[in-house]
């Protein structure tokens, strides 16, 4: 990574051009509004991916539904579709309003990917999708499957034995490894997960119990990915899932938008010019929030406003978008340590693919302190009885921050939304949590209580 380090002269110039960088360096919480944000019609022209690509991913997941229902009985009730509920969280909204001494205009919802079947995080969308797509390609290539078949045959020994000739590898801070490991092992693939230092012990233990090879690194996510990529190159039967650049992961995530549209309709929640939708998405390397943003933009166009949320110590996507340097810069170049308890978001260098693809479609990015994540964890548990992992709380303060911060108010003004906000829907995307063990979750909760006391938070 040292060969990619940005030099001092460039950094000095960046600091002059982007005064916000000083706040990033001092790890203050900030809200950055994207000056390159454009109307949908103009922005979508510049992107190579299309609605047809997203629908292709949706169709593929439908083909795989009979397999998933058979291989993972917990998905039987939904017919093999892995999807999460959308909750209205009025109590939490009240608490946020008191905490921040500010009214949130509009309704507040939680999209509970924390409770997705199979792997308990947002990674159950993209990660599982990419492995399924690879499996489908191999099986079709070898004349073992056609798209018209009932895909539940993939849950038989004949297929498991076939897939055992192939391996899959991935670099991860934890949850991506978990989702890839679980689905790959189920299909019969040999699978190797390269885990960064952030990854929790229980995730490594769980994977090993499934026969997954877990390689551990003392370093951060970028190194784990680089190592995985290097090892994979030497083996032609290995398929490397590249979280920093994968279009398949991205498209797997985008399918969430079609599903959300249906849920909103079922709940009689209108999204149109007079009823704007705001979505707040926790961001690590960018694939998950990016893919979902892409899908939402395809559907709701200018009526949806997507904000990414990052830890103050891992503000890589904000930095990459703001400077336009994307993956040519990382937080470590500024002396920021990329150390956060929000392990799912502990990424210092953002995906260049995601940043470049969405640079005209993301409304903004804000950062959140770790202490705040713990306090919100405890507050959500107390007010709604929903338990999330620290990363997943990053989306929660988005709505209130929009009304508190000058940049947020200006954004609403510029989009002509200030007088429509009483009709707004705000969705905090809760990205993980249900697989965290009780003991670990209790310790998060206690930490939240202590911090709330220390900071005198309601
Ligand atoms: C991975 C992850 C994210 C963010 O996804 P990226 O694709 O890395 O941006 C958010 N929350 C949790 C819990 C995650 O595991």
mmCIF file of N, CA and C in Angstrom, residues 206-266:
data_model
loop_
_atom_site.group_PDB
_atom_site.id
_atom_site.type_symbol
_atom_site.label_atom_id
_atom_site.label_comp_id
_atom_site.label_asym_id
_atom_site.label_seq_id
_atom_site.Cartn_x
_atom_site.Cartn_y
_atom_site.Cartn_z
ATOM 1 N N UNK A 206 -17.250 -19.574 13.810
ATOM 2 C CA UNK A 206 -18.424 -20.112 13.120
ATOM 3 C C UNK A 206 -18.042 -20.638 11.735
ATOM 4 N N UNK A 207 -17.238 -19.849 11.017
ATOM 5 C CA UNK A 207 -16.829 -20.269 9.671
ATOM 6 C C UNK A 207 -16.010 -21.548 9.721
ATOM 7 N N UNK A 208 -15.090 -21.627 10.673
ATOM 8 C CA UNK A 208 -14.247 -22.832 10.768
ATOM 9 C C UNK A 208 -15.100 -24.053 11.060
ATOM 10 N N UNK A 209 -16.150 -23.849 11.847
ATOM 11 C CA UNK A 209 -17.024 -24.986 12.171
ATOM 12 C C UNK A 209 -17.754 -25.495 10.921
ATOM 13 N N UNK A 210 -17.817 -24.659 9.887
ATOM 14 C CA UNK A 210 -18.464 -25.080 8.633
ATOM 15 C C UNK A 210 -17.449 -25.627 7.629
ATOM 16 N N UNK A 211 -16.185 -25.691 8.054
ATOM 17 C CA UNK A 211 -15.150 -26.206 7.162
ATOM 18 C C UNK A 211 -14.507 -25.136 6.292
ATOM 19 N N UNK A 212 -14.775 -23.880 6.589
ATOM 20 C CA UNK A 212 -14.181 -22.782 5.821
ATOM 21 C C UNK A 212 -12.756 -22.531 6.328
ATOM 22 N N UNK A 213 -11.837 -22.266 5.396
ATOM 23 C CA UNK A 213 -10.479 -21.908 5.802
ATOM 24 C C UNK A 213 -10.451 -20.409 6.086
ATOM 25 N N UNK A 214 -10.026 -20.041 7.290
ATOM 26 C CA UNK A 214 -9.973 -18.625 7.650
ATOM 27 C C UNK A 214 -8.515 -18.217 7.812
ATOM 28 N N UNK A 215 -8.048 -17.282 6.976
ATOM 29 C CA UNK A 215 -6.707 -16.727 7.138
ATOM 30 C C UNK A 215 -6.826 -15.401 7.864
ATOM 31 N N UNK A 216 -6.038 -15.244 8.912
ATOM 32 C CA UNK A 216 -6.152 -14.028 9.718
ATOM 33 C C UNK A 216 -4.979 -13.094 9.453
ATOM 34 N N UNK A 217 -5.255 -11.810 9.455
ATOM 35 C CA UNK A 217 -4.213 -10.801 9.235
ATOM 36 C C UNK A 217 -4.240 -9.788 10.373
ATOM 37 N N UNK A 218 -3.039 -9.312 10.735
ATOM 38 C CA UNK A 218 -2.956 -8.289 11.786
ATOM 39 C C UNK A 218 -3.320 -6.924 11.237
ATOM 40 N N UNK A 219 -3.439 -6.846 9.919
ATOM 41 C CA UNK A 219 -3.601 -5.547 9.282
ATOM 42 C C UNK A 219 -5.056 -5.289 8.917
ATOM 43 N N UNK A 220 -5.287 -4.157 8.255
ATOM 44 C CA UNK A 220 -6.678 -3.788 7.984
ATOM 45 C C UNK A 220 -7.198 -4.439 6.704
ATOM 46 N N UNK A 221 -8.419 -4.084 6.397
ATOM 47 C CA UNK A 221 -9.181 -4.684 5.316
ATOM 48 C C UNK A 221 -8.471 -4.671 3.959
ATOM 49 N N UNK A 222 -7.855 -3.522 3.597
ATOM 50 C CA UNK A 222 -7.230 -3.422 2.270
ATOM 51 C C UNK A 222 -6.150 -4.485 2.095
ATOM 52 N N UNK A 223 -5.400 -4.748 3.157
ATOM 53 C CA UNK A 223 -4.325 -5.745 3.096
ATOM 54 C C UNK A 223 -4.912 -7.155 2.977
ATOM 55 N N UNK A 224 -5.956 -7.407 3.760
ATOM 56 C CA UNK A 224 -6.606 -8.728 3.703
ATOM 57 C C UNK A 224 -7.111 -9.004 2.283
ATOM 58 N N UNK A 225 -7.695 -7.987 1.663
ATOM 59 C CA UNK A 225 -8.198 -8.155 0.300
ATOM 60 C C UNK A 225 -7.038 -8.381 -0.669
ATOM 61 N N UNK A 226 -5.991 -7.584 -0.526
ATOM 62 C CA UNK A 226 -4.839 -7.700 -1.430
ATOM 63 C C UNK A 226 -4.217 -9.090 -1.332
ATOM 64 N N UNK A 227 -4.108 -9.613 -0.118
ATOM 65 C CA UNK A 227 -3.546 -10.950 0.087
ATOM 66 C C UNK A 227 -4.427 -12.016 -0.564
ATOM 67 N N UNK A 228 -5.717 -11.875 -0.348
ATOM 68 C CA UNK A 228 -6.662 -12.822 -0.931
ATOM 69 C C UNK A 228 -6.573 -12.814 -2.444
ATOM 70 N N UNK A 229 -6.473 -11.620 -3.007
ATOM 71 C CA UNK A 229 -6.413 -11.472 -4.459
ATOM 72 C C UNK A 229 -5.150 -12.147 -5.000
ATOM 73 N N UNK A 230 -4.045 -11.935 -4.286
ATOM 74 C CA UNK A 230 -2.767 -12.485 -4.720
ATOM 75 C C UNK A 230 -2.792 -14.014 -4.714
ATOM 76 N N UNK A 231 -3.303 -14.563 -3.612
ATOM 77 C CA UNK A 231 -3.360 -16.023 -3.496
ATOM 78 C C UNK A 231 -4.251 -16.633 -4.568
ATOM 79 N N UNK A 232 -5.347 -15.936 -4.847
ATOM 80 C CA UNK A 232 -6.327 -16.455 -5.792
ATOM 81 C C UNK A 232 -5.767 -16.501 -7.209
ATOM 82 N N UNK A 233 -4.916 -15.535 -7.538
ATOM 83 C CA UNK A 233 -4.387 -15.439 -8.902
ATOM 84 C C UNK A 233 -3.647 -16.690 -9.338
ATOM 85 N N UNK A 234 -3.034 -17.374 -8.378
ATOM 86 C CA UNK A 234 -2.196 -18.517 -8.731
ATOM 87 C C UNK A 234 -3.013 -19.791 -8.952
ATOM 88 N N UNK A 235 -4.321 -19.736 -8.753
ATOM 89 C CA UNK A 235 -5.143 -20.934 -8.889
ATOM 90 C C UNK A 235 -6.319 -20.697 -9.842
ATOM 91 N N UNK A 236 -6.266 -21.303 -11.037
ATOM 92 C CA UNK A 236 -7.309 -21.045 -12.041
ATOM 93 C C UNK A 236 -8.691 -21.569 -11.633
ATOM 94 N N UNK A 237 -8.765 -22.537 -10.724
ATOM 95 C CA UNK A 237 -10.069 -23.037 -10.293
ATOM 96 C C UNK A 237 -10.643 -22.240 -9.128
ATOM 97 N N UNK A 238 -9.911 -21.177 -8.763
ATOM 98 C CA UNK A 238 -10.399 -20.351 -7.660
ATOM 99 C C UNK A 238 -11.110 -19.124 -8.195
ATOM 100 N N UNK A 239 -12.203 -18.790 -7.558
ATOM 101 C CA UNK A 239 -12.941 -17.588 -7.920
ATOM 102 C C UNK A 239 -12.809 -16.593 -6.768
ATOM 103 N N UNK A 240 -12.248 -15.433 -7.051
ATOM 104 C CA UNK A 240 -12.029 -14.425 -6.013
ATOM 105 C C UNK A 240 -13.146 -13.389 -6.037
ATOM 106 N N UNK A 241 -13.790 -13.202 -4.910
ATOM 107 C CA UNK A 241 -14.857 -12.193 -4.827
ATOM 108 C C UNK A 241 -14.236 -10.880 -4.382
ATOM 109 N N UNK A 242 -14.273 -9.920 -5.304
ATOM 110 C CA UNK A 242 -13.520 -8.685 -5.120
ATOM 111 C C UNK A 242 -14.433 -7.559 -4.627
ATOM 112 N N UNK A 243 -14.507 -7.430 -3.321
ATOM 113 C CA UNK A 243 -15.398 -6.460 -2.689
ATOM 114 C C UNK A 243 -15.129 -5.028 -3.170
ATOM 115 N N UNK A 244 -13.904 -4.749 -3.586
ATOM 116 C CA UNK A 244 -13.567 -3.375 -3.994
ATOM 117 C C UNK A 244 -14.053 -3.055 -5.406
ATOM 118 N N UNK A 245 -14.278 -4.078 -6.225
ATOM 119 C CA UNK A 245 -14.578 -3.813 -7.642
ATOM 120 C C UNK A 245 -15.740 -4.604 -8.228
ATOM 121 N N UNK A 246 -16.400 -5.439 -7.423
ATOM 122 C CA UNK A 246 -17.326 -6.400 -8.026
ATOM 123 C C UNK A 246 -18.670 -5.801 -8.450
ATOM 124 N N UNK A 247 -18.985 -5.945 -9.730
ATOM 125 C CA UNK A 247 -20.296 -5.505 -10.242
ATOM 126 C C UNK A 247 -21.382 -6.462 -9.782
ATOM 127 N N UNK A 248 -21.041 -7.747 -9.631
ATOM 128 C CA UNK A 248 -22.045 -8.723 -9.206
ATOM 129 C C UNK A 248 -22.512 -8.464 -7.776
ATOM 130 N N UNK A 249 -21.560 -8.208 -6.889
ATOM 131 C CA UNK A 249 -21.949 -7.870 -5.520
ATOM 132 C C UNK A 249 -22.898 -6.674 -5.545
ATOM 133 N N UNK A 250 -22.476 -5.656 -6.273
ATOM 134 C CA UNK A 250 -23.215 -4.398 -6.386
ATOM 135 C C UNK A 250 -24.645 -4.660 -6.875
ATOM 136 N N UNK A 251 -24.765 -5.482 -7.909
ATOM 137 C CA UNK A 251 -26.096 -5.754 -8.471
ATOM 138 C C UNK A 251 -26.932 -6.612 -7.524
ATOM 139 N N UNK A 252 -26.272 -7.513 -6.816
ATOM 140 C CA UNK A 252 -26.992 -8.306 -5.808
ATOM 141 C C UNK A 252 -27.612 -7.388 -4.757
ATOM 142 N N UNK A 253 -26.859 -6.396 -4.325
ATOM 143 C CA UNK A 253 -27.394 -5.437 -3.345
ATOM 144 C C UNK A 253 -28.544 -4.618 -3.943
ATOM 145 N N UNK A 254 -28.436 -4.295 -5.238
ATOM 146 C CA UNK A 254 -29.421 -3.382 -5.845
ATOM 147 C C UNK A 254 -30.845 -3.949 -5.824
ATOM 148 N N UNK A 255 -30.945 -5.281 -5.774
ATOM 149 C CA UNK A 255 -32.264 -5.928 -5.791
ATOM 150 C C UNK A 255 -33.112 -5.499 -4.582
ATOM 151 N N UNK A 256 -32.433 -5.090 -3.509
ATOM 152 C CA UNK A 256 -33.151 -4.607 -2.320
ATOM 153 C C UNK A 256 -34.169 -3.533 -2.689
ATOM 154 N N UNK A 257 -33.868 -2.749 -3.707
ATOM 155 C CA UNK A 257 -34.736 -1.623 -4.066
ATOM 156 C C UNK A 257 -36.106 -2.098 -4.576
ATOM 157 N N UNK A 258 -36.101 -3.139 -5.421
ATOM 158 C CA UNK A 258 -37.377 -3.673 -5.934
ATOM 159 C C UNK A 258 -38.233 -4.173 -4.776
ATOM 160 N N UNK A 259 -37.556 -4.833 -3.843
ATOM 161 C CA UNK A 259 -38.263 -5.413 -2.699
ATOM 162 C C UNK A 259 -38.814 -4.302 -1.800
ATOM 163 N N UNK A 260 -38.009 -3.271 -1.616
ATOM 164 C CA UNK A 260 -38.444 -2.161 -0.766
ATOM 165 C C UNK A 260 -39.650 -1.449 -1.383
ATOM 166 N N UNK A 261 -39.618 -1.296 -2.685
ATOM 167 C CA UNK A 261 -40.729 -0.622 -3.372
ATOM 168 C C UNK A 261 -42.041 -1.332 -3.040
ATOM 169 N N UNK A 262 -42.002 -2.663 -3.110
ATOM 170 C CA UNK A 262 -43.187 -3.456 -2.826
ATOM 171 C C UNK A 262 -43.626 -3.269 -1.365
ATOM 172 N N UNK A 263 -42.649 -3.282 -0.480
ATOM 173 C CA UNK A 263 -42.975 -3.103 0.944
ATOM 174 C C UNK A 263 -43.610 -1.748 1.208
ATOM 175 N N UNK A 264 -43.067 -0.725 0.576
ATOM 176 C CA UNK A 264 -43.619 0.618 0.772
ATOM 177 C C UNK A 264 -45.068 0.658 0.291
ATOM 178 N N UNK A 265 -45.301 0.026 -0.847
ATOM 179 C CA UNK A 265 -46.675 -0.008 -1.372
ATOM 180 C C UNK A 265 -47.610 -0.735 -0.411
ATOM 181 N N UNK A 266 -47.140 -1.873 0.094
ATOM 182 C CA UNK A 266 -47.968 -2.644 1.022
ATOM 183 C C UNK A 266 -48.288 -1.856 2.290
#
